[in-house]
Coordinates of C-alpha atoms in Angstrom, one line a residue:
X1 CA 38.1 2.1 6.3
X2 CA 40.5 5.4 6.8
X3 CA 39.7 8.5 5.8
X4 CA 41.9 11.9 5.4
X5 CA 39.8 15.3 5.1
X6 CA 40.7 18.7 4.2
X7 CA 38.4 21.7 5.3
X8 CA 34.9 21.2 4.8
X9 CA 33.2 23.3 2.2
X10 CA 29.8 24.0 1.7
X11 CA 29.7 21.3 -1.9
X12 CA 32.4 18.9 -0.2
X13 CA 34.2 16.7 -2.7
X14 CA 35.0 13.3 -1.6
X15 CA 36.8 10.4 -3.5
X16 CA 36.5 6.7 -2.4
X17 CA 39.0 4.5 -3.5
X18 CA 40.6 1.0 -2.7
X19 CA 37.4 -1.3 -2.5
X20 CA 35.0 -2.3 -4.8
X21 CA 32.2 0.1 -6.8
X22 CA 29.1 -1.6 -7.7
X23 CA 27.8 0.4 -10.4
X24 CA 26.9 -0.7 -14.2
X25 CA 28.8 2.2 -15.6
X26 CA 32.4 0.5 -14.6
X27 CA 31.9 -3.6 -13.1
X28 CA 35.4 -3.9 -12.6
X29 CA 35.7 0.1 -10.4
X30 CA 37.9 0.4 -7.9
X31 CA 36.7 4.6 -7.1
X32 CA 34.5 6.6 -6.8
X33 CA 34.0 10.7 -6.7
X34 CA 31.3 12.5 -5.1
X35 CA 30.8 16.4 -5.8
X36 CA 28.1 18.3 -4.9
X37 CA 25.5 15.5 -3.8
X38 CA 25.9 13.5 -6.8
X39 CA 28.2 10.8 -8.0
X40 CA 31.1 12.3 -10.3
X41 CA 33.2 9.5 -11.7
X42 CA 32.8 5.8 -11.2
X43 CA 36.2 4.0 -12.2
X44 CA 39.7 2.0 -11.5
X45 CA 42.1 2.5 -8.8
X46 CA 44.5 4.0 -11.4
X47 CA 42.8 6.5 -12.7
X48 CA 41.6 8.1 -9.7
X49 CA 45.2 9.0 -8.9
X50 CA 44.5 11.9 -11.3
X51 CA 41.5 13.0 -9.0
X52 CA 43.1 12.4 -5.7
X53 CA 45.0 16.6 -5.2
X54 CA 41.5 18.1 -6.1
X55 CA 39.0 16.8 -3.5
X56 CA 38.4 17.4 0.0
X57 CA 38.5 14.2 0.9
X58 CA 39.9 11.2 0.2
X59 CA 38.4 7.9 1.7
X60 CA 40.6 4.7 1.6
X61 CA 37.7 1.7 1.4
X62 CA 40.8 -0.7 2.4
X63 CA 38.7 -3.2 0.6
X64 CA 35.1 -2.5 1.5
X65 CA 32.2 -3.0 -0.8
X66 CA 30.0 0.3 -2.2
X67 CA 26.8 0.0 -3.2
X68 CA 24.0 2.4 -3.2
X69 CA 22.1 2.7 -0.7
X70 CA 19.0 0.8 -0.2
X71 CA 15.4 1.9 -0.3
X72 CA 12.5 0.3 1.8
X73 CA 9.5 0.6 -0.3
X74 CA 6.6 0.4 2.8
X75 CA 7.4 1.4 6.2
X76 CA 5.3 2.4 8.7
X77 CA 8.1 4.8 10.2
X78 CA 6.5 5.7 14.1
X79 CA 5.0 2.4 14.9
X80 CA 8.5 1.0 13.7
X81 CA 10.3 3.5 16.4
X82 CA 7.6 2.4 18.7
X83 CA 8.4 -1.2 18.6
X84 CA 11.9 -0.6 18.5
X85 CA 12.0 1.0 21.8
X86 CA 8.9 -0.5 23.5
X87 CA 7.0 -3.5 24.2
X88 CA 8.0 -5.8 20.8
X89 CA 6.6 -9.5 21.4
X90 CA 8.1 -10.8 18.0
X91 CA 10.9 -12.5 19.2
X92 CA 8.7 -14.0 21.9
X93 CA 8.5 -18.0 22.3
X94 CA 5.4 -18.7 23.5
X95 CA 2.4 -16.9 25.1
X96 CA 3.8 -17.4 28.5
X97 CA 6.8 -15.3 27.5
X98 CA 4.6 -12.6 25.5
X99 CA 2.7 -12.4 28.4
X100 CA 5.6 -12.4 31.0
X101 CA 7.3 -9.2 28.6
X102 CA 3.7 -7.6 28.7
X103 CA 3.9 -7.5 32.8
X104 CA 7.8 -6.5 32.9
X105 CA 6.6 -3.1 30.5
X106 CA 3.6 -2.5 32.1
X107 CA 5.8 -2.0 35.5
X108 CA 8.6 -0.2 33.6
X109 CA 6.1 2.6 32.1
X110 CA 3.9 3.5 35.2
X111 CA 3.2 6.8 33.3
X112 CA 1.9 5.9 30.5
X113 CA -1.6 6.9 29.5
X114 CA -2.1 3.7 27.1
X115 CA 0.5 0.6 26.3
X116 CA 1.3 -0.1 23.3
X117 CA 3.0 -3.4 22.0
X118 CA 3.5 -5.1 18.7
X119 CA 4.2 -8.5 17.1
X120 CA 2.3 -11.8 19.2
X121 CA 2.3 -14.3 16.3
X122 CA -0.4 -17.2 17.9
X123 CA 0.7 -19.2 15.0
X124 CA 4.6 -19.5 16.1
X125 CA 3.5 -20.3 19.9
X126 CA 3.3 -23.7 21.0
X127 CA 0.1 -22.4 22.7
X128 CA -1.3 -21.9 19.4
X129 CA -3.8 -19.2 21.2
X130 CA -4.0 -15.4 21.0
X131 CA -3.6 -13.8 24.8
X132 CA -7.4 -13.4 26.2
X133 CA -8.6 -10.1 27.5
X134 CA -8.5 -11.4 31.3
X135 CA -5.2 -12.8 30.8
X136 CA -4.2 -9.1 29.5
X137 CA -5.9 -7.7 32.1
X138 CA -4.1 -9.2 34.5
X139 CA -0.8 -8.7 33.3
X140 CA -1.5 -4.8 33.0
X141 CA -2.8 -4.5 36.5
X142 CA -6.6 -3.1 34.7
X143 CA -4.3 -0.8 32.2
X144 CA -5.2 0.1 28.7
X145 CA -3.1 -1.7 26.2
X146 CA -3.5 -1.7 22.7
X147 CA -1.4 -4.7 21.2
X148 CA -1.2 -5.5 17.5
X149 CA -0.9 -8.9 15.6
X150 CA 2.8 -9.3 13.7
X151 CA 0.5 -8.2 10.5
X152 CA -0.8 -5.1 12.4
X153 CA -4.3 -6.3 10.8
X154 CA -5.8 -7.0 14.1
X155 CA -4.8 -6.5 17.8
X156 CA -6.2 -7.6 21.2
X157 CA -6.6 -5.4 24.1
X158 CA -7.7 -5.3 27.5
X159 CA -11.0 -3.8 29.4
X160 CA -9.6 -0.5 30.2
X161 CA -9.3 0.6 26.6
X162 CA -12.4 -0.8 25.3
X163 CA -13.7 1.6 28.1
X164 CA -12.3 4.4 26.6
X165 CA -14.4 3.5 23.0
X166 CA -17.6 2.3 24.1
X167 CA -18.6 2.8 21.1
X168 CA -16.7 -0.2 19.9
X169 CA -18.6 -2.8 21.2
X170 CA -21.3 -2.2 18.2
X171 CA -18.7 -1.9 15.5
X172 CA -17.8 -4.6 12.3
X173 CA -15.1 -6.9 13.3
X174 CA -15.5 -6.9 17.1
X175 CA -15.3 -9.8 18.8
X176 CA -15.8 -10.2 22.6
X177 CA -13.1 -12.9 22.6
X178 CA -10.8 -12.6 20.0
X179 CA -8.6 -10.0 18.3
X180 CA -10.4 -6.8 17.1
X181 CA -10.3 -6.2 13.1
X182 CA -11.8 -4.3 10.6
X183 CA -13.8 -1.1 12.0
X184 CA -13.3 -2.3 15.5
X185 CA -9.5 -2.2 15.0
X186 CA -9.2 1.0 13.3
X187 CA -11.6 2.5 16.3
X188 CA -9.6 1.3 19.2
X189 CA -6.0 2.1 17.3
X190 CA -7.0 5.6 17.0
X191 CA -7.7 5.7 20.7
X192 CA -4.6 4.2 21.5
X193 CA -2.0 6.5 19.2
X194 CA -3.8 9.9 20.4
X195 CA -2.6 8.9 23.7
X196 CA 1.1 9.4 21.7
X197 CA 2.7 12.3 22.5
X198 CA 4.6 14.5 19.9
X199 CA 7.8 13.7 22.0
X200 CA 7.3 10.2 22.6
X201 CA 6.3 10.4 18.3
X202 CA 9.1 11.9 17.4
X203 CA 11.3 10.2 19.2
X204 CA 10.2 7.0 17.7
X205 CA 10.4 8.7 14.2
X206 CA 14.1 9.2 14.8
X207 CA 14.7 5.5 16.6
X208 CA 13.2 4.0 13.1
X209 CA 15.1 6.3 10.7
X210 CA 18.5 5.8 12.8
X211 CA 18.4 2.0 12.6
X212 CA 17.0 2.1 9.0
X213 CA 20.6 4.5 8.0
X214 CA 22.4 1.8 10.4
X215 CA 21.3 -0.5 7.8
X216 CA 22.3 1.0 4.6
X217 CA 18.6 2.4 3.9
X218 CA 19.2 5.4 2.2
X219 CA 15.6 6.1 1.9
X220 CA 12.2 5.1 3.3
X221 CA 8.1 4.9 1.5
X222 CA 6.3 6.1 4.7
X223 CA 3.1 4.5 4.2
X224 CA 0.6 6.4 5.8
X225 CA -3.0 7.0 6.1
X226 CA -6.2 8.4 8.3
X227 CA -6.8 4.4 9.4
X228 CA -3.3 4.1 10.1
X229 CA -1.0 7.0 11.6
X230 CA -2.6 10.1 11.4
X231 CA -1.9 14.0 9.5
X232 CA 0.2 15.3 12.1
X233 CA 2.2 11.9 11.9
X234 CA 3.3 12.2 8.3
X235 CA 3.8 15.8 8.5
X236 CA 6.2 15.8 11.4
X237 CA 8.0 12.9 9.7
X238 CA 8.5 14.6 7.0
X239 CA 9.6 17.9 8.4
X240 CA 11.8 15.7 10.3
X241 CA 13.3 14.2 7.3
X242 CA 13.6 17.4 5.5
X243 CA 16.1 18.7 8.2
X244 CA 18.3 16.4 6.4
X245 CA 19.7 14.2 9.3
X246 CA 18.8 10.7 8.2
X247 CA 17.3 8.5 5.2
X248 CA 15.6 10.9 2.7
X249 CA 11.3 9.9 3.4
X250 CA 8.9 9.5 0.4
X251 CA 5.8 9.8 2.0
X252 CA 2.7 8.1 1.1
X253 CA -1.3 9.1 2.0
X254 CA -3.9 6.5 1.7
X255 CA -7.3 7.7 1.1
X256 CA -9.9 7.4 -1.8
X257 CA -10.0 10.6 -3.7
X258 CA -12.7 11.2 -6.5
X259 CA -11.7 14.9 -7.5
X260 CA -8.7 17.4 -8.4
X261 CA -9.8 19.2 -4.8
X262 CA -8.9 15.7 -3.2
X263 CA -5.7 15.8 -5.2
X264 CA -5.0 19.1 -3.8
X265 CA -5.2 18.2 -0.4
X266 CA -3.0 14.8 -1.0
X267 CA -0.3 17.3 -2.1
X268 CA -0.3 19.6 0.8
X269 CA 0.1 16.7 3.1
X270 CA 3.4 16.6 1.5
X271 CA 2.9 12.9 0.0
X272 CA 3.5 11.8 -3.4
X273 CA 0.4 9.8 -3.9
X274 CA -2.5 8.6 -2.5
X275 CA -1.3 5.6 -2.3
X276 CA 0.4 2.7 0.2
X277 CA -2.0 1.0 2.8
X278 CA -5.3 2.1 0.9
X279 CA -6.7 -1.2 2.1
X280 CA -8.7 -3.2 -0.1
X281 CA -8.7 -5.9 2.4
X282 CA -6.4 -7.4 5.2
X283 CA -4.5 -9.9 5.6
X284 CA -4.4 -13.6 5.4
X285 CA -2.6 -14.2 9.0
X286 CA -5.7 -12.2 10.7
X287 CA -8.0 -13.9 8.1
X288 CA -8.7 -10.8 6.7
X289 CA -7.5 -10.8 3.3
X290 CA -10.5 -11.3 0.7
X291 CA -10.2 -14.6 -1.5
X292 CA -12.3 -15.9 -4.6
X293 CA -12.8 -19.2 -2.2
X294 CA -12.7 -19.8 1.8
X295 CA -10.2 -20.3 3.9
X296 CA -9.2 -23.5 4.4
X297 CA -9.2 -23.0 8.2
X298 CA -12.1 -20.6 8.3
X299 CA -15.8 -20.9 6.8
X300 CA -15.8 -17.2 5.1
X301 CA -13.7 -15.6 2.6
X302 CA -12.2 -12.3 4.6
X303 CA -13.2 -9.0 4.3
X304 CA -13.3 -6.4 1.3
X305 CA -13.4 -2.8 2.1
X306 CA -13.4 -1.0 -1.0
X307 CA -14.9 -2.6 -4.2
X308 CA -13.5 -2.0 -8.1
X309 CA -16.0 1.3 -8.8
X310 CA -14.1 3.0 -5.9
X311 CA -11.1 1.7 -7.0
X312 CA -11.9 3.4 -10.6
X313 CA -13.1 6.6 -9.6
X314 CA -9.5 6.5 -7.5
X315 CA -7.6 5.9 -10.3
X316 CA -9.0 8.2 -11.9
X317 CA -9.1 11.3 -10.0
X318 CA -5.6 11.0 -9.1
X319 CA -4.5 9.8 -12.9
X320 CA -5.6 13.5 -14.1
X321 CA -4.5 15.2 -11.5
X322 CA -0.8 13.8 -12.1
X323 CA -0.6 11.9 -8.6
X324 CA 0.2 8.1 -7.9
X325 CA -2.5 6.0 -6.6
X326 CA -2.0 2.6 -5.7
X327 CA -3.6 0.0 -3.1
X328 CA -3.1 -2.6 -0.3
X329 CA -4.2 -5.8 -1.8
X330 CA -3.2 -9.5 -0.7
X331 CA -5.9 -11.8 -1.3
X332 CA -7.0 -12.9 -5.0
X333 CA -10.4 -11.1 -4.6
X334 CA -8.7 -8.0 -3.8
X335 CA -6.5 -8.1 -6.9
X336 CA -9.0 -9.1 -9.1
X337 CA -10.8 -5.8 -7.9
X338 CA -7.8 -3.5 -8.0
X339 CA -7.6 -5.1 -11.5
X340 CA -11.1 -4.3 -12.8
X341 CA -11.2 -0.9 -11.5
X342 CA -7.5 0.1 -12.7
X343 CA -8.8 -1.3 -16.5
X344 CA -12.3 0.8 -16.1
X345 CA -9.6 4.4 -14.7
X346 CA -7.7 3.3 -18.1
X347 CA -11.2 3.2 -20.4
X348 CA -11.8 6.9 -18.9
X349 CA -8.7 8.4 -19.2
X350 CA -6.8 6.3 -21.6
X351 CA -4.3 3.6 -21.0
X352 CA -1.2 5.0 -22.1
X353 CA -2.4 7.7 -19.4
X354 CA -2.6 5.3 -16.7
X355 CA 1.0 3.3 -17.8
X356 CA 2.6 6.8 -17.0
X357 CA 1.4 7.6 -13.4
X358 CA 3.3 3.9 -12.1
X359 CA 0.2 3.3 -10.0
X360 CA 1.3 0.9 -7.5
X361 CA -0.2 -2.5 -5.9
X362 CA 1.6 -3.0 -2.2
X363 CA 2.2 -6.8 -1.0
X364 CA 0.0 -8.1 -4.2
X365 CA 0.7 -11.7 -2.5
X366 CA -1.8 -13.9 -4.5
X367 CA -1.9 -13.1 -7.6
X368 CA -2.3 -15.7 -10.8
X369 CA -1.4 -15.6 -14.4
X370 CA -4.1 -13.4 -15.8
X371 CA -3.6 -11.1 -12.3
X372 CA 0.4 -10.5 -14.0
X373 CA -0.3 -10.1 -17.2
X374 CA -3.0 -7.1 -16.1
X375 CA -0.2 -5.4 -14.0
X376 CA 2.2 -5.9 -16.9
X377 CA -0.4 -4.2 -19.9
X378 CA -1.3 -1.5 -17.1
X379 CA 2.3 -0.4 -16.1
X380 CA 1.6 -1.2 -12.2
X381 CA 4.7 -1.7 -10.1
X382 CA 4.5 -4.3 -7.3
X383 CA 6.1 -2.9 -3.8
X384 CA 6.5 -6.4 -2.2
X385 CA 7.9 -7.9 0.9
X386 CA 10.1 -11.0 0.5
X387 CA 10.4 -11.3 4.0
X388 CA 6.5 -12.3 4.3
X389 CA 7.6 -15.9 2.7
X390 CA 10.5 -15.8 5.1
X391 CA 8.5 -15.8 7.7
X392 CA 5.0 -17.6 6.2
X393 CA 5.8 -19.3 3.4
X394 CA 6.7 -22.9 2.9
X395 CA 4.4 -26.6 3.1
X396 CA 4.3 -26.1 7.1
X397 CA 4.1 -22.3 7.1
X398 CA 0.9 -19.7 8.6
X399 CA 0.4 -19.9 4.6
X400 CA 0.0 -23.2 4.3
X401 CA -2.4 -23.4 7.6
X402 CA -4.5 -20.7 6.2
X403 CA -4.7 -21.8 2.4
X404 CA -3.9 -24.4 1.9
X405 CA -0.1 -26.0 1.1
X406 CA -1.4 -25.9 -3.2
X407 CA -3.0 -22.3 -3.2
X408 CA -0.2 -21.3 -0.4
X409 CA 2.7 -22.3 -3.1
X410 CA 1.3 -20.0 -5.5
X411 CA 2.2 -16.7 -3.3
X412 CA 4.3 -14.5 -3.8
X413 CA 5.3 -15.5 -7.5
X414 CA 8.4 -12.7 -8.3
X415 CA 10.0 -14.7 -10.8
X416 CA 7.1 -14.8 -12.7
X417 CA 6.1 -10.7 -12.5
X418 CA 9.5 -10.1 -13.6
X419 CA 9.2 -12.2 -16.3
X420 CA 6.2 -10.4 -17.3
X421 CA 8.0 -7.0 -17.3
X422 CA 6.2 -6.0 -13.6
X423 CA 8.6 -3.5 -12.0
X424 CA 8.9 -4.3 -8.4
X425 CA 10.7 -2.3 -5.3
X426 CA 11.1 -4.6 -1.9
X427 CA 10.1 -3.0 1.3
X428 CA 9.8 -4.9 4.5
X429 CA 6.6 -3.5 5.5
X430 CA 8.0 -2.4 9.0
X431 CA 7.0 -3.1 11.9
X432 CA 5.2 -6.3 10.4
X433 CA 9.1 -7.9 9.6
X434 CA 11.8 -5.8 10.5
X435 CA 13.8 -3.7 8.5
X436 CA 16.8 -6.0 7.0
X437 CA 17.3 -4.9 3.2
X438 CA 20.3 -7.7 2.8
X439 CA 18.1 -10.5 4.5
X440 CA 14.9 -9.3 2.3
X441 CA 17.4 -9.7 -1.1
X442 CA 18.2 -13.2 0.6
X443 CA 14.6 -14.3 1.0
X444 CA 13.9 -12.8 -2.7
X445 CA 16.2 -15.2 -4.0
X446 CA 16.0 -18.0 -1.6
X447 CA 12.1 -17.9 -1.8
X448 CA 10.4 -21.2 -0.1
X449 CA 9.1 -22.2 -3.4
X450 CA 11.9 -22.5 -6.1
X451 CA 9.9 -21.2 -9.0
X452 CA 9.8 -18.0 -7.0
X453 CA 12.9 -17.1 -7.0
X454 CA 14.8 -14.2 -8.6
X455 CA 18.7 -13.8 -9.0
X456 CA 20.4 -11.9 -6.2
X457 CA 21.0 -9.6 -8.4
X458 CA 17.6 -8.9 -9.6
X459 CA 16.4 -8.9 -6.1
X460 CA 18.9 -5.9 -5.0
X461 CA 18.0 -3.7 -7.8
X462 CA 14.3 -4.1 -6.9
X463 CA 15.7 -2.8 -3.4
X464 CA 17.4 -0.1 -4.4
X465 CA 16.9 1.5 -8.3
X466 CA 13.2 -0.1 -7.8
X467 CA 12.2 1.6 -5.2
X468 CA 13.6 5.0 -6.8
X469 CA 11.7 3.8 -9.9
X470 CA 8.3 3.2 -8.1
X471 CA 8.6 6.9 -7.1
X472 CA 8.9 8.2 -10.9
X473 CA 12.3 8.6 -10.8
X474 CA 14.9 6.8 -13.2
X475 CA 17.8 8.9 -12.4
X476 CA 18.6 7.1 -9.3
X477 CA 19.4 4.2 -6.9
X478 CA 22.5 2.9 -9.3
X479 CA 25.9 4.2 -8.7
X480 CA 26.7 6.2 -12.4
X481 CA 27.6 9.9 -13.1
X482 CA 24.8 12.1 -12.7
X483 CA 22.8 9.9 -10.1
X484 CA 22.3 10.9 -6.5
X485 CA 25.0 10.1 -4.6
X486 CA 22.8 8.2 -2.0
X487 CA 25.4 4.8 -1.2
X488 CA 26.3 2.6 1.3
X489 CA 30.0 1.2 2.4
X490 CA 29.9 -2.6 3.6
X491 CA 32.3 -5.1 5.2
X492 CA 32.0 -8.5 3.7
X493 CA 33.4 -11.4 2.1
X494 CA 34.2 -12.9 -1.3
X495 CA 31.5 -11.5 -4.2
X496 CA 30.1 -13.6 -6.5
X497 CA 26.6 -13.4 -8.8
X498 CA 23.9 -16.2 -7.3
X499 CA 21.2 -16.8 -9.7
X500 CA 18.4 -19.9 -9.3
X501 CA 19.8 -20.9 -13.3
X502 CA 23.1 -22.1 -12.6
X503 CA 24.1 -21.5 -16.5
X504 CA 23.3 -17.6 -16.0
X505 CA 25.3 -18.0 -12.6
X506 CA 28.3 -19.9 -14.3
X507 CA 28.2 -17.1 -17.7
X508 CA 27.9 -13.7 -15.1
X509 CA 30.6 -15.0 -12.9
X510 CA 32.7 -15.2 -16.3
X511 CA 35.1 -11.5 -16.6
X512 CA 33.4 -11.2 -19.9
X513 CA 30.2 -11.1 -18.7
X514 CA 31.1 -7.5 -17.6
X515 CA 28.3 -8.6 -14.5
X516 CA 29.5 -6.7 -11.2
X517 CA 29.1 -9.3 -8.2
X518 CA 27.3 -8.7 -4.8
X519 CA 27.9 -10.7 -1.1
X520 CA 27.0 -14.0 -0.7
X521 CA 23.3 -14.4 0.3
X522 CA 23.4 -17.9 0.8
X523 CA 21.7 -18.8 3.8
X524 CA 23.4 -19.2 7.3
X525 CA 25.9 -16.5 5.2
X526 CA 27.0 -13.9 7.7
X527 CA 25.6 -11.1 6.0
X528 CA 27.3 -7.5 4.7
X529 CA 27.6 -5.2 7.9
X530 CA 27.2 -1.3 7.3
X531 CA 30.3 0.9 7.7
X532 CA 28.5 4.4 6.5
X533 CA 25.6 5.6 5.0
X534 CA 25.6 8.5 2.6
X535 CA 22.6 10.6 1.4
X536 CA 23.2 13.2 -1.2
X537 CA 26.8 13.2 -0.4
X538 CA 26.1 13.6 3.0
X539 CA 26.9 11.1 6.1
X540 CA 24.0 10.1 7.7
X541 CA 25.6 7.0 9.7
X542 CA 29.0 5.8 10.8
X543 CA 30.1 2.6 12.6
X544 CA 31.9 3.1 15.3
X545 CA 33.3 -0.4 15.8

């Protein structure tokens, strides 16, 4: 990709040309012009010679693909910088490994107040086994660590920093043993990110945001919350993001609200909603995620935090006020109850009233027939991660172990929520998987069971118009005149349109089909690798290779 520039102005306008547009307004463009933050003209290598004296810069694509940029619909932005630069065990082996990393960062960081780390998966280790307490312990030298499950639902730690909540040894979900959850959890996490510093924050604020724009993530749903970050932590975030020199954040609070005073205080945190990780239960890895019927490797059902009254009263509140709500929710119980109490918000305020505020439902893994047709009737977008099938799913998967393989198949069921008219927008729920927008299409349409799965196609809208859409915008994520120009410039190979029904495959890869095609997602594909990312017209990232 070569570029040739004339001064920079203040509204810099750029043309792209010589590569391949993907935008609905023009499936064969060749161009593209940018002016002023938004996308100009969309169209074919011909007619952009007429553009090519009037801009201030002209960027020769020499065959690269365009598309717009990609939005991650739930990030947890600072524990994803965290990971990214500290002690991350997801990639580890076995225990013996996860324990070996723990003792090589515990002598790397001698300063640190508290250690944190992120990512032991028991279920991937041939151990099969969580690390014990002595075991941490030893490893630390008698240092407090705070080290969370791949699902950040439950974490084990050592002596020292139960010691510094003594409190915690009387609290729900602690367990001398085992991994802390529920009110334990929350109790020692708190301890262990007020020993953060705002430098060491920030800096892992700008570690997540830099390899998100390294990625073609143009924007990021920072999902945060009083159980899970903290005030100052969205509202340096987003002060950071507002200095404009990385992905654009939409930031997220999760707590209950009952009033237009709790509304009021949603929006001076700077959020959009009181929405994202307002956790109606857990998760299924830490057998925390609330089911009709037990786990098939446990003898209870999981845990439910907030019940469908306090869901309504939610709903409500932030329905008149004009704000989003929306919910964490994984297990059927928890949907069923985000369910009854969005349909009792909708008898109080009206359903048509409800429909326009595009609540939203994050993860919303086990969900059944009459579950779909509920979010369909009440306008609720799903913001789910494809990656958590990836990773879980599949006859031999953590799924599977936890479920059952016949209730495990049933997860994650996209095919059928679009079929239902369910908007989604795809996040990666970061740090749980990483952040991988081109692998999270891939597992979208490659989904472990068949019946799941969605045309690439549909899957990259849902990652990058969908996530735009889940905000209340409609204006944006799709490369035609008018929109943002938010957009992403990729090396790859041959494009073609995948789709599970190989008669809508063999019709869209048809010219008259007018159906733009994307990289192959096939996997063991090498996938598309970022050459820029551009936010409002502005460079964010450029490959250097």
């Amino acid at each position: 990709m070569t570029e040739s520039t004339a001064p920079a102005g203040e509204h810099r306008t750029t043309l792209l040309r010589g590569g391949e547009v993907h935008s609905p307004a023009d499936p064969f463009a060749t161009a593209m012009v940018v002016e002023r933050g938004h996308v100009a003209w969309v169209g074919s290598e011909g007619a952009a010679d007429a553009f090519a004296a009037g801009v201030d810069e002209v960027v020769d694509l020499d065959g690269a693909l365009v598309t717009p940029a990609f939005t991650d619909a739930h990030v947890h932005t600072t524990a994803t910088g965290l990971a990214l630069t500290g002690l991350e065990l997801s990639g580890a082996g076995s225990l013996a490994e996860a324990l070996r990393r723990v003792r090589e960062h515990s002598a790397a960081h001698p300063a640190d107040r508290v250690l944190l780390g992120h990512g032991w998966d028991a279920a991937r280790w041939p151990e099969r086994r969580h690390p014990t307490r002595a075991e941490l312990d030893e490893a630390t030298g008698g240092r407090p660590l705070y080290l969370t499950r791949i699902d950040v639902h439950s974490a084990v730690v050592t002596t020292a920093l139960l010691d510094l909540v003594p409190q915690v040894r009387g609290m729900t979900g602690y367990h001398p043993e085992g991994p802390l959850t529920d009110a334990a959890h929350h109790a020692v996490r708190a301890a262990a990110h007020a020993a953060v510093t705002p430098a060491q924050r920030a800096a892992a604020q700008r570690a997540a945001l830099e390899r998100a724009a390294s990625l073609g993530i143009g924007t990021v749903h920072e999902c945060a919350g009083p159980e899970i970050s903290g005030e100052d932590d969205l509202t340096g975030l987003l002060a950071l993001a507002a200095a404009g020199e990385g992905p654009r954040v939409v930031g997220y609070w999760a707590e209950a609200i009952t009033d237009a005073k709790g509304a009021d205080r949603i929006r001076e945190l700077g959020a959009v909603g009181a929405a994202g990780d307002l956790f109606v239960d857990g998760s299924l890895g830490s057998h925390t995620a609330c089911l009709h019927q037990p786990y098939a490797d446990a003898d209870h059902t999981g845990v439910s935090h907030i019940d469908a009254r306090t869901i309504a009263a939610h709903v409500t509140a932030c329905t008149r006020a004009g704000l989003q709500a929306g919910f964490h929710a994984i297990g059927d119980a928890a949907v069923s109850a985000v369910v009854e109490g969005m349909r009792a918000a909708a008898e109080a305020v009206g359903l048509d009233r409800v429909r326009a505020a595009r609540h939203r439902v994050e993860h919303a893994e086990m969900l059944t027939g009459a579950h779909i047709a509920a979010f369909a009737e009440l306008g609720l977008t799903a913001s789910v991660q494809p990656a958590f099938d990836a990773y879980w799913g599949g006859e031999d998967g953590m799924y599977a172990e936890r479920l059952g393989v016949a209730r495990a198949r049933t997860l994650n069921p996209y095919a059928a929520l679009l079929r239902a008219g369910v908007p989604l927008a795809l996040g990666s729920d970061a740090p749980v998987t990483p952040l991988d927008p081109w692998g999270t299409v891939r597992a979208a349409a490659f989904h472990r069971t068949p019946e799941h799965r969605i045309s690439v196609r549909a899957a990259f809208t849902a990652h990058t118009r969908g996530g735009w859409r889940a905000t209340g915008r409609d204006d944006a994520g799709t490369l035609v005149p008018g929109a943002p120009a938010d957009y992403a410039v990729w090396r790859t190979g041959e494009l073609i349109v995948q789709a599970p029904d190989d008669r809508v495959a063999r019709w869209s890869t048809d010219p008259r089909s007018g159906t733009p095609g994307l990289p192959d997602l096939t996997p063991g594909a090498e996938l598309p690798v970022c050459l820029r990312t551009v936010v409002a017209g502005r460079t964010i990232w450029t490959n250097r290779m």
